[in-house]
JSON list of C-alpha atoms in Angstrom, two decimals:
[
{"chain": "A", "resi": 1, "resn": "ARG", "atom": "CA", "xyz": [-26.57, -48.58, 13.18]},
{"chain": "A", "resi": 2, "resn": "ALA", "atom": "CA", "xyz": [-27.55, -47.80, 9.60]},
{"chain": "A", "resi": 3, "resn": "ALA", "atom": "CA", "xyz": [-28.10, -51.52, 8.91]},
{"chain": "A", "resi": 4, "resn": "GLU", "atom": "CA", "xyz": [-31.21, -51.37, 11.11]},
{"chain": "A", "resi": 5, "resn": "TRP", "atom": "CA", "xyz": [-32.82, -48.78, 8.85]},
{"chain": "A", "resi": 6, "resn": "GLN", "atom": "CA", "xyz": [-34.95, -49.55, 5.81]},
{"chain": "A", "resi": 7, "resn": "LEU", "atom": "CA", "xyz": [-32.30, -48.36, 3.36]},
{"chain": "A", "resi": 8, "resn": "ASP", "atom": "CA", "xyz": [-34.02, -49.89, 0.34]},
{"chain": "A", "resi": 9, "resn": "GLN", "atom": "CA", "xyz": [-37.22, -47.94, 1.08]},
{"chain": "A", "resi": 10, "resn": "PRO", "atom": "CA", "xyz": [-36.30, -44.43, 2.35]},
{"chain": "A", "resi": 11, "resn": "ALA", "atom": "CA", "xyz": [-39.15, -42.32, 3.68]},
{"chain": "A", "resi": 12, "resn": "TRP", "atom": "CA", "xyz": [-37.93, -39.30, 1.73]},
{"chain": "A", "resi": 13, "resn": "SER", "atom": "CA", "xyz": [-35.20, -38.50, -0.83]},
{"chain": "A", "resi": 14, "resn": "GLY", "atom": "CA", "xyz": [-34.07, -35.10, -2.03]},
{"chain": "A", "resi": 15, "resn": "ARG", "atom": "CA", "xyz": [-31.29, -32.52, -1.79]},
{"chain": "A", "resi": 16, "resn": "LEU", "atom": "CA", "xyz": [-29.23, -31.55, 1.25]},
{"chain": "A", "resi": 17, "resn": "ARG", "atom": "CA", "xyz": [-27.73, -28.07, 1.62]},
{"chain": "A", "resi": 18, "resn": "ILE", "atom": "CA", "xyz": [-25.71, -26.46, 4.42]},
{"chain": "A", "resi": 19, "resn": "THR", "atom": "CA", "xyz": [-26.14, -22.73, 5.06]},
{"chain": "A", "resi": 20, "resn": "ALA", "atom": "CA", "xyz": [-24.94, -20.50, 7.89]},
{"chain": "A", "resi": 21, "resn": "LYS", "atom": "CA", "xyz": [-26.27, -17.48, 9.76]},
{"chain": "A", "resi": 22, "resn": "GLY", "atom": "CA", "xyz": [-23.83, -16.04, 12.22]},
{"chain": "A", "resi": 23, "resn": "SER", "atom": "CA", "xyz": [-22.23, -18.85, 14.19]},
{"chain": "A", "resi": 24, "resn": "THR", "atom": "CA", "xyz": [-25.06, -21.35, 13.55]},
{"chain": "A", "resi": 25, "resn": "ALA", "atom": "CA", "xyz": [-25.05, -23.76, 10.60]},
{"chain": "A", "resi": 26, "resn": "PHE", "atom": "CA", "xyz": [-28.30, -25.10, 9.15]},
{"chain": "A", "resi": 27, "resn": "ILE", "atom": "CA", "xyz": [-28.69, -28.49, 7.48]},
{"chain": "A", "resi": 28, "resn": "LYS", "atom": "CA", "xyz": [-31.59, -28.12, 5.07]},
{"chain": "A", "resi": 29, "resn": "LEU", "atom": "CA", "xyz": [-33.40, -30.98, 3.39]},
{"chain": "A", "resi": 30, "resn": "GLU", "atom": "CA", "xyz": [-35.06, -29.66, 0.21]},
{"chain": "A", "resi": 31, "resn": "ASP", "atom": "CA", "xyz": [-37.02, -31.07, -2.69]},
{"chain": "A", "resi": 32, "resn": "LYS", "atom": "CA", "xyz": [-34.53, -31.65, -5.50]},
{"chain": "A", "resi": 33, "resn": "THR", "atom": "CA", "xyz": [-36.92, -30.27, -8.13]},
{"chain": "A", "resi": 34, "resn": "SER", "atom": "CA", "xyz": [-38.85, -27.40, -6.54]},
{"chain": "A", "resi": 35, "resn": "GLY", "atom": "CA", "xyz": [-36.42, -26.55, -3.71]},
{"chain": "A", "resi": 36, "resn": "GLU", "atom": "CA", "xyz": [-39.24, -26.67, -1.14]},
{"chain": "A", "resi": 37, "resn": "LEU", "atom": "CA", "xyz": [-37.96, -27.10, 2.41]},
{"chain": "A", "resi": 38, "resn": "PHE", "atom": "CA", "xyz": [-38.78, -30.52, 3.93]},
{"chain": "A", "resi": 39, "resn": "ALA", "atom": "CA", "xyz": [-36.90, -30.14, 7.25]},
{"chain": "A", "resi": 40, "resn": "GLN", "atom": "CA", "xyz": [-33.90, -28.36, 8.72]},
{"chain": "A", "resi": 41, "resn": "ALA", "atom": "CA", "xyz": [-31.50, -29.01, 11.56]},
{"chain": "A", "resi": 42, "resn": "PRO", "atom": "CA", "xyz": [-29.73, -26.05, 13.24]},
{"chain": "A", "resi": 43, "resn": "VAL", "atom": "CA", "xyz": [-26.20, -26.95, 14.33]},
{"chain": "A", "resi": 44, "resn": "GLU", "atom": "CA", "xyz": [-24.60, -24.81, 17.03]},
{"chain": "A", "resi": 45, "resn": "GLN", "atom": "CA", "xyz": [-21.66, -27.14, 17.73]},
{"chain": "A", "resi": 46, "resn": "PHE", "atom": "CA", "xyz": [-19.83, -29.79, 15.74]},
{"chain": "A", "resi": 47, "resn": "PRO", "atom": "CA", "xyz": [-19.22, -32.53, 16.72]},
{"chain": "A", "resi": 48, "resn": "GLY", "atom": "CA", "xyz": [-22.31, -32.44, 18.89]},
{"chain": "A", "resi": 49, "resn": "ILE", "atom": "CA", "xyz": [-25.75, -33.86, 19.51]},
{"chain": "A", "resi": 50, "resn": "ALA", "atom": "CA", "xyz": [-27.21, -32.12, 16.46]},
{"chain": "A", "resi": 51, "resn": "VAL", "atom": "CA", "xyz": [-25.13, -34.30, 14.06]},
{"chain": "A", "resi": 52, "resn": "GLU", "atom": "CA", "xyz": [-23.81, -37.76, 14.90]},
{"chain": "A", "resi": 53, "resn": "SER", "atom": "CA", "xyz": [-22.19, -40.45, 12.75]},
{"chain": "A", "resi": 54, "resn": "VAL", "atom": "CA", "xyz": [-23.42, -44.04, 12.81]},
{"chain": "A", "resi": 55, "resn": "THR", "atom": "CA", "xyz": [-21.09, -46.80, 13.93]},
{"chain": "A", "resi": 56, "resn": "ASP", "atom": "CA", "xyz": [-21.27, -49.04, 10.87]},
{"chain": "A", "resi": 57, "resn": "SER", "atom": "CA", "xyz": [-20.88, -46.61, 7.92]},
{"chain": "A", "resi": 58, "resn": "SER", "atom": "CA", "xyz": [-19.23, -43.34, 6.92]},
{"chain": "A", "resi": 59, "resn": "ARG", "atom": "CA", "xyz": [-22.13, -42.38, 4.62]},
{"chain": "A", "resi": 60, "resn": "TYR", "atom": "CA", "xyz": [-24.95, -42.22, 7.20]},
{"chain": "A", "resi": 61, "resn": "PHE", "atom": "CA", "xyz": [-25.68, -39.77, 9.99]},
{"chain": "A", "resi": 62, "resn": "VAL", "atom": "CA", "xyz": [-28.31, -38.97, 12.62]},
{"chain": "A", "resi": 63, "resn": "ILE", "atom": "CA", "xyz": [-29.43, -35.32, 12.66]},
{"chain": "A", "resi": 64, "resn": "ARG", "atom": "CA", "xyz": [-31.80, -33.46, 14.98]},
{"chain": "A", "resi": 65, "resn": "ILE", "atom": "CA", "xyz": [-34.41, -31.53, 13.00]},
{"chain": "A", "resi": 66, "resn": "GLU", "atom": "CA", "xyz": [-36.50, -28.70, 14.47]},
{"chain": "A", "resi": 67, "resn": "ASP", "atom": "CA", "xyz": [-39.55, -26.76, 13.38]},
{"chain": "A", "resi": 68, "resn": "GLY", "atom": "CA", "xyz": [-40.37, -23.18, 14.21]},
{"chain": "A", "resi": 69, "resn": "ASN", "atom": "CA", "xyz": [-42.58, -24.19, 17.14]},
{"chain": "A", "resi": 70, "resn": "GLY", "atom": "CA", "xyz": [-39.82, -25.80, 19.23]},
{"chain": "A", "resi": 71, "resn": "ARG", "atom": "CA", "xyz": [-40.56, -29.42, 18.31]},
{"chain": "A", "resi": 72, "resn": "ARG", "atom": "CA", "xyz": [-37.57, -31.68, 17.62]},
{"chain": "A", "resi": 73, "resn": "ALA", "atom": "CA", "xyz": [-37.02, -35.12, 16.10]},
{"chain": "A", "resi": 74, "resn": "PHE", "atom": "CA", "xyz": [-34.05, -37.33, 15.29]},
{"chain": "A", "resi": 75, "resn": "ILE", "atom": "CA", "xyz": [-33.89, -38.80, 11.79]},
{"chain": "A", "resi": 76, "resn": "GLY", "atom": "CA", "xyz": [-31.31, -40.79, 9.88]},
{"chain": "A", "resi": 77, "resn": "VAL", "atom": "CA", "xyz": [-29.88, -39.47, 6.60]},
{"chain": "A", "resi": 78, "resn": "GLY", "atom": "CA", "xyz": [-27.45, -41.06, 4.19]},
{"chain": "A", "resi": 79, "resn": "PHE", "atom": "CA", "xyz": [-25.61, -40.33, 0.95]},
{"chain": "A", "resi": 80, "resn": "VAL", "atom": "CA", "xyz": [-25.45, -42.61, -2.06]},
{"chain": "A", "resi": 81, "resn": "ASP", "atom": "CA", "xyz": [-21.94, -41.36, -2.91]},
{"chain": "A", "resi": 82, "resn": "ARG", "atom": "CA", "xyz": [-19.15, -41.53, -0.34]},
{"chain": "A", "resi": 83, "resn": "GLY", "atom": "CA", "xyz": [-17.63, -38.27, -1.68]},
{"chain": "A", "resi": 84, "resn": "ASP", "atom": "CA", "xyz": [-20.83, -36.36, -0.82]},
{"chain": "A", "resi": 85, "resn": "ALA", "atom": "CA", "xyz": [-20.64, -37.66, 2.74]},
{"chain": "A", "resi": 86, "resn": "PHE", "atom": "CA", "xyz": [-17.03, -36.44, 2.94]},
{"chain": "A", "resi": 87, "resn": "ASP", "atom": "CA", "xyz": [-18.03, -32.97, 1.68]},
{"chain": "A", "resi": 88, "resn": "PHE", "atom": "CA", "xyz": [-20.82, -32.87, 4.28]},
{"chain": "A", "resi": 89, "resn": "ASN", "atom": "CA", "xyz": [-18.30, -33.40, 7.07]},
{"chain": "A", "resi": 90, "resn": "VAL", "atom": "CA", "xyz": [-15.80, -30.90, 5.68]},
{"chain": "A", "resi": 91, "resn": "ALA", "atom": "CA", "xyz": [-18.42, -28.15, 5.25]},
{"chain": "A", "resi": 92, "resn": "LEU", "atom": "CA", "xyz": [-19.41, -28.39, 8.91]},
{"chain": "A", "resi": 93, "resn": "GLN", "atom": "CA", "xyz": [-15.79, -28.51, 10.07]},
{"chain": "A", "resi": 94, "resn": "ASP", "atom": "CA", "xyz": [-14.82, -25.43, 8.03]},
{"chain": "A", "resi": 95, "resn": "HIS", "atom": "CA", "xyz": [-17.73, -23.41, 9.38]},
{"chain": "A", "resi": 96, "resn": "PHE", "atom": "CA", "xyz": [-16.96, -24.07, 13.03]},
{"chain": "A", "resi": 97, "resn": "LYS", "atom": "CA", "xyz": [-13.25, -23.54, 12.44]},
{"chain": "A", "resi": 98, "resn": "TRP", "atom": "CA", "xyz": [-14.13, -20.06, 11.20]},
{"chain": "A", "resi": 99, "resn": "VAL", "atom": "CA", "xyz": [-16.34, -19.55, 14.29]},
{"chain": "A", "resi": 100, "resn": "ARG", "atom": "CA", "xyz": [-13.44, -20.39, 16.60]},
{"chain": "A", "resi": 101, "resn": "GLN", "atom": "CA", "xyz": [-11.12, -18.02, 14.75]},
{"chain": "A", "resi": 102, "resn": "GLN", "atom": "CA", "xyz": [-13.60, -15.17, 15.05]},
{"chain": "A", "resi": 103, "resn": "SER", "atom": "CA", "xyz": [-14.03, -15.83, 18.76]},
{"chain": "A", "resi": 104, "resn": "GLU", "atom": "CA", "xyz": [-10.26, -15.82, 19.27]},
{"chain": "A", "resi": 105, "resn": "LEU", "atom": "CA", "xyz": [-9.87, -12.52, 17.40]},
{"chain": "A", "resi": 106, "resn": "ALA", "atom": "CA", "xyz": [-12.66, -10.94, 19.43]},
{"chain": "A", "resi": 107, "resn": "ARG", "atom": "CA", "xyz": [-11.07, -12.11, 22.67]},
{"chain": "A", "resi": 108, "resn": "GLN", "atom": "CA", "xyz": [-7.67, -10.70, 21.71]},
{"chain": "A", "resi": 109, "resn": "ALA", "atom": "CA", "xyz": [-9.21, -7.36, 20.78]},
{"chain": "A", "resi": 110, "resn": "GLN", "atom": "CA", "xyz": [-11.01, -7.23, 24.12]},
{"chain": "A", "resi": 111, "resn": "ASP", "atom": "CA", "xyz": [-7.79, -8.01, 26.01]},
{"chain": "A", "resi": 112, "resn": "LEU", "atom": "CA", "xyz": [-6.02, -5.17, 24.21]},
{"chain": "A", "resi": 113, "resn": "GLU", "atom": "CA", "xyz": [-8.76, -2.72, 25.14]},
{"chain": "A", "resi": 114, "resn": "GLN", "atom": "CA", "xyz": [-8.80, -3.76, 28.79]},
{"chain": "A", "resi": 115, "resn": "GLY", "atom": "CA", "xyz": [-5.03, -4.02, 29.15]},
{"chain": "A", "resi": 116, "resn": "PRO", "atom": "CA", "xyz": [-2.76, -1.15, 30.21]},
{"chain": "A", "resi": 117, "resn": "LYS", "atom": "CA", "xyz": [-2.08, 1.37, 27.48]},
{"chain": "A", "resi": 118, "resn": "LEU", "atom": "CA", "xyz": [1.41, 2.64, 26.77]},
{"chain": "A", "resi": 119, "resn": "ASP", "atom": "CA", "xyz": [1.96, 6.28, 27.73]},
{"chain": "A", "resi": 120, "resn": "LEU", "atom": "CA", "xyz": [4.60, 7.65, 25.37]},
{"chain": "A", "resi": 121, "resn": "GLY", "atom": "CA", "xyz": [4.22, 11.28, 26.46]},
{"chain": "A", "resi": 122, "resn": "PHE", "atom": "CA", "xyz": [6.87, 13.22, 28.42]},
{"chain": "A", "resi": 123, "resn": "LYS", "atom": "CA", "xyz": [6.41, 13.43, 32.15]},
{"chain": "A", "resi": 124, "resn": "GLU", "atom": "CA", "xyz": [6.79, 16.75, 33.92]},
{"chain": "A", "resi": 125, "resn": "GLY", "atom": "CA", "xyz": [10.48, 17.62, 34.12]},
{"chain": "A", "resi": 126, "resn": "GLN", "atom": "CA", "xyz": [11.55, 14.76, 31.89]},
{"chain": "A", "resi": 127, "resn": "THR", "atom": "CA", "xyz": [14.18, 15.58, 29.25]},
{"chain": "A", "resi": 128, "resn": "ILE", "atom": "CA", "xyz": [16.03, 13.73, 26.55]},
{"chain": "A", "resi": 129, "resn": "LYS", "atom": "CA", "xyz": [19.61, 14.12, 25.35]},
{"chain": "A", "resi": 130, "resn": "LEU", "atom": "CA", "xyz": [20.65, 13.98, 21.72]},
{"chain": "A", "resi": 131, "resn": "ASN", "atom": "CA", "xyz": [24.27, 13.54, 20.63]},
{"chain": "A", "resi": 132, "resn": "ILE", "atom": "CA", "xyz": [24.74, 15.73, 17.54]},
{"chain": "A", "resi": 133, "resn": "ALA", "atom": "CA", "xyz": [28.55, 16.17, 17.72]},
{"chain": "A", "resi": 134, "resn": "ASN", "atom": "CA", "xyz": [29.08, 14.18, 14.56]},
{"chain": "A", "resi": 135, "resn": "MET", "atom": "CA", "xyz": [26.44, 16.19, 12.73]},
{"chain": "A", "resi": 136, "resn": "LYS", "atom": "CA", "xyz": [28.18, 19.51, 13.56]},
{"chain": "A", "resi": 137, "resn": "LYS", "atom": "CA", "xyz": [31.54, 18.15, 12.43]},
{"chain": "A", "resi": 138, "resn": "LYS", "atom": "CA", "xyz": [30.17, 17.10, 9.07]},
{"chain": "A", "resi": 139, "resn": "GLU", "atom": "CA", "xyz": [28.39, 20.40, 8.58]},
{"chain": "A", "resi": 140, "resn": "GLY", "atom": "CA", "xyz": [31.60, 22.38, 9.35]},
{"chain": "A", "resi": 141, "resn": "ALA", "atom": "CA", "xyz": [33.65, 20.36, 6.91]},
{"chain": "A", "resi": 142, "resn": "THR", "atom": "CA", "xyz": [31.28, 20.93, 4.06]},
{"chain": "A", "resi": 143, "resn": "GLY", "atom": "CA", "xyz": [30.17, 24.46, 4.95]},
{"chain": "A", "resi": 144, "resn": "ASN", "atom": "CA", "xyz": [33.54, 26.18, 4.23]},
{"chain": "A", "resi": 145, "resn": "ALA", "atom": "CA", "xyz": [33.79, 25.04, 0.66]},
{"chain": "A", "resi": 146, "resn": "ARG", "atom": "CA", "xyz": [32.15, 27.48, -1.73]},
{"chain": "A", "resi": 147, "resn": "PRO", "atom": "CA", "xyz": [31.00, 26.04, -5.00]},
{"chain": "A", "resi": 148, "resn": "ARG", "atom": "CA", "xyz": [32.41, 27.62, -8.11]},
{"chain": "A", "resi": 149, "resn": "PRO", "atom": "CA", "xyz": [29.95, 28.86, -10.68]},
{"chain": "A", "resi": 150, "resn": "ALA", "atom": "CA", "xyz": [29.75, 26.49, -13.57]},
{"chain": "A", "resi": 151, "resn": "GLY", "atom": "CA", "xyz": [29.99, 27.90, -17.07]},
{"chain": "A", "resi": 152, "resn": "PRO", "atom": "CA", "xyz": [28.47, 26.51, -20.22]},
{"chain": "A", "resi": 153, "resn": "GLY", "atom": "CA", "xyz": [29.01, 22.78, -20.59]},
{"chain": "A", "resi": 154, "resn": "GLY", "atom": "CA", "xyz": [29.70, 22.33, -16.88]},
{"chain": "A", "resi": 155, "resn": "LEU", "atom": "CA", "xyz": [33.15, 24.10, -16.93]},
{"chain": "A", "resi": 156, "resn": "SER", "atom": "CA", "xyz": [34.24, 26.13, -13.94]},
{"chain": "A", "resi": 157, "resn": "LEU", "atom": "CA", "xyz": [34.78, 29.84, -14.51]},
{"chain": "A", "resi": 158, "resn": "LEU", "atom": "CA", "xyz": [37.90, 31.50, -13.13]},
{"chain": "A", "resi": 159, "resn": "PRO", "atom": "CA", "xyz": [37.43, 34.65, -11.03]},
{"chain": "A", "resi": 160, "resn": "PRO", "atom": "CA", "xyz": [38.45, 38.00, -12.54]},
{"chain": "A", "resi": 161, "resn": "PRO", "atom": "CA", "xyz": [42.01, 39.29, -11.88]},
{"chain": "A", "resi": 162, "resn": "PRO", "atom": "CA", "xyz": [42.53, 41.34, -8.70]},
{"chain": "A", "resi": 163, "resn": "GLY", "atom": "CA", "xyz": [42.37, 45.13, -8.85]},
{"chain": "A", "resi": 164, "resn": "GLY", "atom": "CA", "xyz": [39.47, 45.35, -11.24]},
{"chain": "A", "resi": 165, "resn": "ARG", "atom": "CA", "xyz": [41.47, 47.49, -13.73]},
{"chain": "A", "resi": 166, "resn": "SER", "atom": "CA", "xyz": [41.65, 46.66, -17.37]},
{"chain": "A", "resi": 167, "resn": "GLY", "atom": "CA", "xyz": [44.55, 47.47, -19.67]},
{"chain": "A", "resi": 168, "resn": "PRO", "atom": "CA", "xyz": [44.53, 50.34, -22.19]},
{"chain": "A", "resi": 169, "resn": "ALA", "atom": "CA", "xyz": [42.21, 49.83, -25.09]},
{"chain": "A", "resi": 170, "resn": "GLU", "atom": "CA", "xyz": [43.97, 49.25, -28.38]},
{"chain": "A", "resi": 171, "resn": "ARG", "atom": "CA", "xyz": [43.02, 51.51, -31.27]},
{"chain": "A", "resi": 172, "resn": "PRO", "atom": "CA", "xyz": [41.88, 49.66, -34.33]},
{"chain": "A", "resi": 173, "resn": "PRO", "atom": "CA", "xyz": [44.12, 50.13, -37.37]},
{"chain": "A", "resi": 174, "resn": "SER", "atom": "CA", "xyz": [43.08, 52.91, -39.75]},
{"chain": "A", "resi": 175, "resn": "LEU", "atom": "CA", "xyz": [41.34, 51.84, -42.89]},
{"chain": "A", "resi": 176, "resn": "PRO", "atom": "CA", "xyz": [43.10, 52.69, -46.19]},
{"chain": "A", "resi": 177, "resn": "ALA", "atom": "CA", "xyz": [41.56, 55.45, -48.24]},
{"chain": "A", "resi": 178, "resn": "PRO", "atom": "CA", "xyz": [39.44, 54.21, -51.12]},
{"chain": "A", "resi": 179, "resn": "PRO", "atom": "CA", "xyz": [40.90, 54.75, -54.55]},
{"chain": "A", "resi": 180, "resn": "GLN", "atom": "CA", "xyz": [39.54, 57.60, -56.59]},
{"chain": "A", "resi": 181, "resn": "LEU", "atom": "CA", "xyz": [37.21, 56.55, -59.34]},
{"chain": "A", "resi": 182, "resn": "PRO", "atom": "CA", "xyz": [38.31, 57.89, -62.77]},
{"chain": "A", "resi": 183, "resn": "GLY", "atom": "CA", "xyz": [36.11, 60.47, -64.44]},
{"chain": "A", "resi": 184, "resn": "THR", "atom": "CA", "xyz": [34.08, 61.29, -61.36]},
{"chain": "A", "resi": 185, "resn": "PRO", "atom": "CA", "xyz": [34.02, 64.80, -59.91]},
{"chain": "A", "resi": 186, "resn": "ILE", "atom": "CA", "xyz": [33.70, 63.40, -56.41]},
{"chain": "A", "resi": 187, "resn": "THR", "atom": "CA", "xyz": [36.70, 64.36, -54.34]},
{"chain": "A", "resi": 188, "resn": "ASP", "atom": "CA", "xyz": [38.76, 62.08, -52.17]},
{"chain": "A", "resi": 189, "resn": "SER", "atom": "CA", "xyz": [37.55, 63.80, -49.08]},
{"chain": "A", "resi": 190, "resn": "LEU", "atom": "CA", "xyz": [33.98, 62.67, -49.71]},
{"chain": "A", "resi": 191, "resn": "LEU", "atom": "CA", "xyz": [34.91, 59.02, -50.20]},
{"chain": "A", "resi": 192, "resn": "SER", "atom": "CA", "xyz": [37.46, 58.74, -47.44]},
{"chain": "A", "resi": 193, "resn": "TRP", "atom": "CA", "xyz": [36.36, 57.13, -44.18]},
{"chain": "A", "resi": 194, "resn": "PRO", "atom": "CA", "xyz": [36.57, 59.30, -41.10]},
{"chain": "A", "resi": 195, "resn": "GLN", "atom": "CA", "xyz": [39.71, 58.44, -39.16]},
{"chain": "A", "resi": 196, "resn": "PRO", "atom": "CA", "xyz": [39.19, 57.79, -35.46]},
{"chain": "A", "resi": 197, "resn": "THR", "atom": "CA", "xyz": [40.96, 60.23, -33.30]},
{"chain": "A", "resi": 198, "resn": "ALA", "atom": "CA", "xyz": [43.08, 58.89, -30.50]},
{"chain": "A", "resi": 199, "resn": "ALA", "atom": "CA", "xyz": [41.70, 59.58, -27.09]},
{"chain": "A", "resi": 200, "resn": "PRO", "atom": "CA", "xyz": [44.07, 61.78, -25.10]},
{"chain": "A", "resi": 201, "resn": "ALA", "atom": "CA", "xyz": [45.80, 59.99, -22.32]},
{"chain": "A", "resi": 202, "resn": "ALA", "atom": "CA", "xyz": [44.00, 60.66, -19.12]},
{"chain": "A", "resi": 203, "resn": "ASP", "atom": "CA", "xyz": [46.20, 62.45, -16.62]},
{"chain": "A", "resi": 204, "resn": "VAL", "atom": "CA", "xyz": [45.09, 61.23, -13.25]},
{"chain": "A", "resi": 205, "resn": "TRP", "atom": "CA", "xyz": [46.70, 64.07, -11.26]},
{"chain": "A", "resi": 206, "resn": "GLY", "atom": "CA", "xyz": [46.10, 66.89, -13.75]},
{"chain": "A", "resi": 207, "resn": "ASP", "atom": "CA", "xyz": [47.50, 70.25, -12.66]},
{"chain": "A", "resi": 208, "resn": "PHE", "atom": "CA", "xyz": [48.12, 69.02, -9.19]},
{"chain": "A", "resi": 209, "resn": "ALA", "atom": "CA", "xyz": [51.42, 67.54, -10.33]},
{"chain": "A", "resi": 210, "resn": "LYS", "atom": "CA", "xyz": [52.79, 71.08, -10.81]},
{"chain": "A", "resi": 211, "resn": "ALA", "atom": "CA", "xyz": [51.79, 72.24, -7.42]},
{"chain": "A", "resi": 212, "resn": "SER", "atom": "CA", "xyz": [54.58, 72.77, -4.98]},
{"chain": "A", "resi": 213, "resn": "GLY", "atom": "CA", "xyz": [54.90, 70.50, -2.08]}
]
């Protein structure tokens, strides 16, 4: 019971901090000015014997302090403000909640390593069957269509006419002879444009048409 303590004359007053190393939490009592360590209590389990609440107040606790030589002692500590006592409890609870989560993750990882592993490889003589009938049907429907070449502006070009023969070339009309300039000795023949001569009609058979038989 905290009422049995000399609360009006505490043996020591200072700052309390909670640190952690691995899975162990440490309650450290330090000088509030210099930060010098007065005592510390390692906590390996909460709730546990290392930290206990008193029966008549929520602001006072009994902690088990230890030195580096293995000596232990139980002392009573208390907080002036009730909110600081609440934060003290929550800090210890959060730490050991994290410890339990890490232990659970490690156990699950170990179970996965020790459990049977899935063998997704093919056994000797094992085959699989794929149904690709629909794929062939779609490929045949689209494979026969030949795309037309697209002209400028995305227009389709029509194929050339069958036979590959073009019609007879038309002769351009003859240009009129330039008028003769008065008083110039230049003759009309020098100023006239040369007239294109008509290409003789090609006779495909030539002299063979006259041959008998």
